[in-house]
């Protein structure tokens, strides 16, 4: 098996004459946190959409664990262990926290189509669900309805649900967007924690987060890869500074 | 002590409510009042309901009336589906079933029952009446504009048979969906067929809009328009300008004779419009039933039916009408023509009787009948 | 700094309370903004900063108290009348219209009769070159950050002198954030009054003349930029900065 | 008393009431009709209330099954249980076909596909020789259950229908509270998220659609058995509209709502005339006696009031009220 | 020359007649699309408003002796005013809710309106004569075309195009389109959205009434005349793409023509064909012919 969990070859997406992602060749190493950064409109979200097949690539191929998944359906890709989060929070608002997590766990029981079976049969998952909630620090809220949660907590819950899928590769799109400083720190910490034994590919504008947890960074610009490497290297790349970071001064501060 | 209860269920609120509807209930009530309001010494009760053209409502209501209100006679209204369902209930519950609004000849053929009396008209009578009379007056080639519904099909089939039997020819037909609203396209097809007669095998709104369009496109100048199922209310609504010259068959016309005029005036005083042939039949049918009950001194359906079937009916509606074993009330029908606007002398003066059609010539004959009770 | 008491404040909020349906979100907010000032509202997630701006615009459910815009009481005015008092509002969720192209979005807000012209379309495109490039794209097909730029750009055209900006640096690349900072400095120079809600303290700190900290629907701290240093510990405690 | 017990008590009382109804002078055929529509509405609500899919073509399943059952009992001479089974199966099959297309689209477009396909079925029902056009398929015999138990007697049929409807209702309740139901809930709340968790949401929606259609088919089949005919009005789009109304009037997404809604709507249709008469007799206001001809108007009025004043539907409002009270009790 | 057994002139005349019917669909679906666009309400009452337009025209003629031409303007105004009242009193409360509630409310309203008129005027309908100026017809060689029908096409296409222009090409139109998505925000920009919404509904109602006036001399004026139209018109809007103005106009006209041909080749199916087309279109284009996918 290759060292790269995810490889794309010449991935391209065109929207009616506009190329949002162009010829992207991306290699994500197993058990690392890989950040995808770039100016607005560079094609980061589009890239994620291609990887999870929410959009159909115009050309190029995607390989996961050495297997070509370019032609697979979103749900199929999810079942392979590639799970994404969304730029806006993705929870099931009117389910309780524990139910949210159980939806992630339930599929493996193989009873999801059993409409004649009692929902009580799902309680066997409660231990595992609580365990996951504990991991993200939500254990005392297990029976609350999710809508009432503050934003940062919803993000945490989302991560717990994602973990339930035992993902090999997690795709996080701006996980800290719209969060207060406390929450940013909490979620950063959480990502670091759950990255153990997994691979994470994330889009993030918050340089403080990127610089603290990312092992490797790919910078996109106008749909194409501009630079790649560890933070220290990329952040001083003059092209990157001009296109993304702006003045050195800002780079030193981080964006936040 | 036995009590007469009549349950009348018809369309009171939609498509067919103008030809019978509330007016039908009023006519029945008039009959009850004229009868003295009492039968077998007990007040006569009339129950009414709107079946909204749904057979399940008609059947459920009918059943319920028999089971819980002790209805002795069920009076079904317009719409064949509801009528057939109602007749079935009456047969099962052994009560008299009368109907003057529905046109389906199935009521007295395949679906005939010893308790059904189909009182006013049916598709066969209309076909034979109008079809026969028009071929006789020289309309040899026919084109049908048919509502794509069982009654439309029946009208077309029966009329074609009559036309062909009399040496006429059917050159074409077009079937339109119910409530088609625009008929110009169908009419052009009819026109290009070069037929002499345009037969409208449809009813109500479809008939009205078809006639209007025929006028607009000048079809009435090249073809003779025959309505197969037309009521006075349709003519009233279209106006003489649109309908003058139209021929059709009816079981009754208010201005037919003194007796009918007397009834019509009385009705008009209440309802502010002249009765249709169906409403008149409703009155007559109720009278027939009440007289029978009074005569046999019981509401027992078998006895009442026996009496009705052997007693000729003579009133403002029918002359020498008889109820045959298949349940059909056989009586004179009339081929009428709509007057020219100039001929009309008073309100509601719309029709003139062109030809009287003896009952035996218009209704299903014994040979044609598929009713097991009449063999 | 324009802080003479004789001047009519551009925005004067007192005892403002606001509700969403049955939930009571603002419990008496008092804020005064002088013409030409840049004021930043700080607070944790859910503190009620967005709600304060929305309440000014009349976009919450019920509200009570007083909101004076250039001396005109606006608490009982309907939203569109409030806008005509000379306010430009950039909402947190951006509110880009998908049935309009990028340029149509930009041109949508009517020019207000405030007597002062806003920026021209050319000036705006110069400030945000991305938008010029994507001008014919459907509004919501823009990337997250491009939409954010569009949302800000849109209200610069109207001639409104009082701008309410909710989390405008959110989701933007550092270069663009720097451009926005320059823009705000420029706006202040031109005499605009700005009320910002910001999560990004480092962005807001050098720009603002004064700060308000909101907690649970009330103002718990207010200070000017000169007091910023001395207040850092307490801010740290309140906001975790 | 807590909420669950209260609900259990409610259902218990309802069941006892239904069991005893024929002996309390309630007319069994009417109650059977009511039960059929209640099942229909409950089946519909399974889809709208718990999956969030609005079908405007449920008449196809009700009516299609009604015809098949009618044909089975009358022409092919099958026993009632076989007829019901065939009806249910045909509902499921139609559901599979309609659902297959409907789940491919969302929102109003999906709704319109259901309507369109149902209209096509209506066309077939109108054109096909065996449906009897607007006369309908009449005089369907009730026959003998398993060839033994004659259903001619209303009372016998009543209990048979009651057992079937209660069983079907329990199946719905179970479906809602099953692992499957849990996934449905998730899909309704946030479909992209459910997809990203590895659920093939279309297959779940399709199964829900087929279940709902099959149960609607059962309702149609029962209706044919009870009434003895199947007519065009069962496949007409207004029947689809009707079931939406029943569900909304009763309370969308509540288990008991559709039952109540069906009762209210069917009562209105059948009994408004009598209610009007009763009002005339008691209040001496002659106008009320015309209510019987104004069913559509009164129905219209009820919808308007329902939407404006209590849009959670009857049961929805009651449940909300109980929950509020419980909430206050806590304080 | 014949095509599938129908002569070319025959087909031409069917095409023309199809366009006439299509004009009614176009103008009705246009109103429906405009209302759906801004109010997010599926206006089931559209058929009833159409009927009111025709009925008001009839009443004016019969009770007041006011002629067709005056009513061509007045009837839409009257019905538009009714729309204003309806919107203020009823629709206002349901904007934030699911489509379902708008549907239910307007359906209820329809039943009420139709019921009231039915109890006064019955169901067979009332006669309205073609205005003097447009009576008679023109022989086009391949067919006899009543002048009135030609007028219907001209009048409705003109109104449709004018409406399209206003909505797609003017500033007012941009407000309308933006208001469709986020009325509160448009209001925060200083646009008086509530009034805009009211007027939009009134305008949609007026369009329906205009179609009603046009139809009065062709069809019998009856309380139930709008009942069967609404489903078809609704289908037109969906095929065209919900909220797409040009979509509903073109689809309306196109559907009239297709329906016309169906009347020749398979007349029984002429009222079902619209649904067949709808399914096919939606399977190929998820958001209708002219709708935008999102
Ligand atoms: N469906 C679409 N149709 C047309 N253009 C699109 C579509 N989706 C995205 N784009 C364009 O593609 C480009 C890349 O968008 P994308 O959302 O991937 O950017 P991003 O890198 O995530 O930016 P941000 O950081 O601002 O979120 C943008 O210019 C956007 O306008
Ligand atoms: N539409 C709404 N309905 C009900 N409650 C709301 C609504 N919008 C906001 N709230 C609640 O009002 C409170 C204040 O929200 P607000 O959006 O003003 O916070 P904020 O300070 O802007 O924080 P954020 O960083 O999340 O934007 C929060 O508790 C929130 O849950
Ligand atoms: Mg993005
Ligand atoms: Mg906020």
mmCIF file of N, CA, C and O and ligand atoms in Angstrom, chain A residues 15 18 20 38-47 87 174 205, chain C residues 134 137 141-146 171, ligand 1:
data_model
loop_
_atom_site.group_PDB
_atom_site.id
_atom_site.type_symbol
_atom_site.label_atom_id
_atom_site.label_comp_id
_atom_site.label_asym_id
_atom_site.label_seq_id
_atom_site.Cartn_x
_atom_site.Cartn_y
_atom_site.Cartn_z
ATOM 1 N N UNK A 15 -16.892 25.116 -14.540
ATOM 2 C CA UNK A 15 -18.297 25.549 -14.508
ATOM 3 C C UNK A 15 -18.513 26.443 -15.704
ATOM 4 O O UNK A 15 -17.972 27.548 -15.740
ATOM 5 N N UNK A 18 -15.743 28.426 -16.740
ATOM 6 C CA UNK A 18 -14.884 28.933 -15.681
ATOM 7 C C UNK A 18 -14.241 27.748 -14.979
ATOM 8 O O UNK A 18 -14.925 26.837 -14.527
ATOM 9 N N UNK A 20 -12.742 26.211 -11.976
ATOM 10 C CA UNK A 20 -12.655 26.462 -10.545
ATOM 11 C C UNK A 20 -11.522 25.648 -9.937
ATOM 12 O O UNK A 20 -10.850 26.094 -9.007
ATOM 13 N N UNK A 38 -5.686 28.973 0.711
ATOM 14 C CA UNK A 38 -5.648 29.709 -0.537
ATOM 15 C C UNK A 38 -6.629 30.840 -0.505
ATOM 16 O O UNK A 38 -7.538 30.867 0.330
ATOM 17 N N UNK A 39 -6.418 31.809 -1.383
ATOM 18 C CA UNK A 39 -7.315 32.965 -1.386
ATOM 19 C C UNK A 39 -8.771 32.562 -1.643
ATOM 20 O O UNK A 39 -9.042 31.447 -2.052
ATOM 21 N N UNK A 40 -9.632 33.486 -1.402
ATOM 22 C CA UNK A 40 -11.049 33.193 -1.610
ATOM 23 C C UNK A 40 -11.316 32.901 -3.057
ATOM 24 O O UNK A 40 -10.802 33.571 -3.941
ATOM 25 N N UNK A 41 -12.108 31.887 -3.263
ATOM 26 C CA UNK A 41 -12.442 31.529 -4.637
ATOM 27 C C UNK A 41 -11.356 30.709 -5.301
ATOM 28 O O UNK A 41 -11.382 30.498 -6.502
ATOM 29 N N UNK A 42 -10.399 30.218 -4.505
ATOM 30 C CA UNK A 42 -9.307 29.455 -5.096
ATOM 31 C C UNK A 42 -9.761 28.075 -5.531
ATOM 32 O O UNK A 42 -9.107 27.430 -6.337
ATOM 33 N N UNK A 43 -10.857 27.600 -4.960
ATOM 34 C CA UNK A 43 -11.360 26.298 -5.364
ATOM 35 C C UNK A 43 -11.256 25.247 -4.276
ATOM 36 O O UNK A 43 -11.335 24.053 -4.554
ATOM 37 N N UNK A 44 -11.104 25.675 -3.040
ATOM 38 C CA UNK A 44 -10.921 24.723 -1.950
ATOM 39 C C UNK A 44 -12.196 23.921 -1.696
ATOM 40 O O UNK A 44 -12.181 22.690 -1.649
ATOM 41 N N UNK A 45 -13.303 24.658 -1.528
ATOM 42 C CA UNK A 45 -14.558 23.962 -1.277
ATOM 43 C C UNK A 45 -14.929 23.088 -2.470
ATOM 44 O O UNK A 45 -15.381 21.957 -2.314
ATOM 45 N N UNK A 46 -14.676 23.611 -3.651
ATOM 46 C CA UNK A 46 -14.968 22.824 -4.851
ATOM 47 C C UNK A 46 -14.157 21.537 -4.832
ATOM 48 O O UNK A 46 -14.660 20.464 -5.163
ATOM 49 N N UNK A 47 -12.918 21.645 -4.427
ATOM 50 C CA UNK A 47 -12.064 20.473 -4.311
ATOM 51 C C UNK A 47 -12.700 19.428 -3.386
ATOM 52 O O UNK A 47 -12.766 18.244 -3.711
ATOM 53 N N UNK A 87 -19.036 23.496 5.322
ATOM 54 C CA UNK A 87 -18.622 24.839 5.716
ATOM 55 C C UNK A 87 -19.626 25.425 6.707
ATOM 56 O O UNK A 87 -19.273 26.163 7.603
ATOM 57 N N UNK A 174 -13.266 24.605 6.822
ATOM 58 C CA UNK A 174 -13.260 25.732 7.767
ATOM 59 C C UNK A 174 -13.901 25.372 9.102
ATOM 60 O O UNK A 174 -14.922 25.949 9.480
ATOM 61 N N UNK A 205 -8.881 29.244 7.092
ATOM 62 C CA UNK A 205 -8.278 30.550 6.862
ATOM 63 C C UNK A 205 -7.526 31.050 8.088
ATOM 64 O O UNK A 205 -6.759 31.996 8.004
ATOM 65 N N UNK C 134 -15.769 38.066 -11.566
ATOM 66 C CA UNK C 134 -16.927 37.181 -11.487
ATOM 67 C C UNK C 134 -18.236 37.956 -11.662
ATOM 68 O O UNK C 134 -19.291 37.456 -11.274
ATOM 69 N N UNK C 137 -21.354 36.160 -12.819
ATOM 70 C CA UNK C 137 -21.725 34.889 -12.179
ATOM 71 C C UNK C 137 -22.975 35.062 -11.347
ATOM 72 O O UNK C 137 -23.245 36.140 -10.819
ATOM 73 N N UNK C 141 -23.065 31.505 -6.639
ATOM 74 C CA UNK C 141 -22.021 30.618 -7.171
ATOM 75 C C UNK C 141 -20.637 31.120 -6.780
ATOM 76 O O UNK C 141 -19.640 30.467 -7.008
ATOM 77 N N UNK C 142 -20.575 32.307 -6.218
ATOM 78 C CA UNK C 142 -19.293 32.827 -5.764
ATOM 79 C C UNK C 142 -18.810 32.001 -4.583
ATOM 80 O O UNK C 142 -19.612 31.394 -3.878
ATOM 81 N N UNK C 143 -17.538 32.004 -4.385
ATOM 82 C CA UNK C 143 -17.015 31.265 -3.235
ATOM 83 C C UNK C 143 -17.420 31.996 -1.959
ATOM 84 O O UNK C 143 -17.848 33.149 -1.997
ATOM 85 N N UNK C 144 -17.250 31.307 -0.836
ATOM 86 C CA UNK C 144 -17.650 31.895 0.439
ATOM 87 C C UNK C 144 -17.058 33.279 0.629
ATOM 88 O O UNK C 144 -17.759 34.240 0.972
ATOM 89 N N UNK C 145 -15.763 33.400 0.379
ATOM 90 C CA UNK C 145 -15.095 34.674 0.603
ATOM 91 C C UNK C 145 -15.530 35.741 -0.390
ATOM 92 O O UNK C 145 -15.706 36.905 -0.030
ATOM 93 N N UNK C 146 -15.727 35.348 -1.624
ATOM 94 C CA UNK C 146 -16.175 36.312 -2.630
ATOM 95 C C UNK C 146 -17.548 36.863 -2.256
ATOM 96 O O UNK C 146 -17.833 38.052 -2.430
ATOM 97 N N UNK C 171 -14.005 34.264 7.204
ATOM 98 C CA UNK C 171 -13.827 33.403 6.035
ATOM 99 C C UNK C 171 -13.017 34.019 4.908
ATOM 100 O O UNK C 171 -13.070 33.545 3.791
HETATM 101 N N1 LIG F 1 -21.576 25.868 -8.986
HETATM 102 C C1 LIG F 1 -20.725 26.815 -9.424
HETATM 103 N N2 LIG F 1 -20.918 27.406 -10.627
HETATM 104 C C2 LIG F 1 -20.062 28.344 -11.094
HETATM 105 N N3 LIG F 1 -18.988 28.776 -10.430
HETATM 106 C C3 LIG F 1 -18.731 28.215 -9.218
HETATM 107 C C4 LIG F 1 -19.601 27.228 -8.663
HETATM 108 N N4 LIG F 1 -19.117 26.872 -7.445
HETATM 109 C C5 LIG F 1 -17.996 27.625 -7.255
HETATM 110 N N5 LIG F 1 -17.763 28.422 -8.331
HETATM 111 C C6 LIG F 1 -16.646 29.341 -8.505
HETATM 112 O O1 LIG F 1 -15.472 28.595 -8.370
HETATM 113 C C7 LIG F 1 -14.490 29.296 -7.629
HETATM 114 C C8 LIG F 1 -14.003 28.437 -6.470
HETATM 115 O O2 LIG F 1 -15.011 28.355 -5.478
HETATM 116 P P1 LIG F 1 -14.800 27.639 -4.077
HETATM 117 O O3 LIG F 1 -16.085 27.710 -3.365
HETATM 118 O O4 LIG F 1 -14.196 26.319 -4.290
HETATM 119 O O5 LIG F 1 -13.741 28.601 -3.384
HETATM 120 P P2 LIG F 1 -13.010 28.455 -1.998
HETATM 121 O O6 LIG F 1 -11.598 28.205 -2.302
HETATM 122 O O7 LIG F 1 -13.717 27.504 -1.140
HETATM 123 O O8 LIG F 1 -13.137 29.934 -1.444
HETATM 124 P P3 LIG F 1 -13.548 30.492 0.004
HETATM 125 O O9 LIG F 1 -12.345 30.451 0.821
HETATM 126 O O10 LIG F 1 -13.894 31.900 -0.291
HETATM 127 O O11 LIG F 1 -14.674 29.677 0.505
HETATM 128 C C9 LIG F 1 -15.132 30.596 -7.184
HETATM 129 O O12 LIG F 1 -14.646 31.639 -7.987
HETATM 130 C C10 LIG F 1 -16.609 30.402 -7.424
HETATM 131 O O13 LIG F 1 -17.188 31.606 -7.868
#
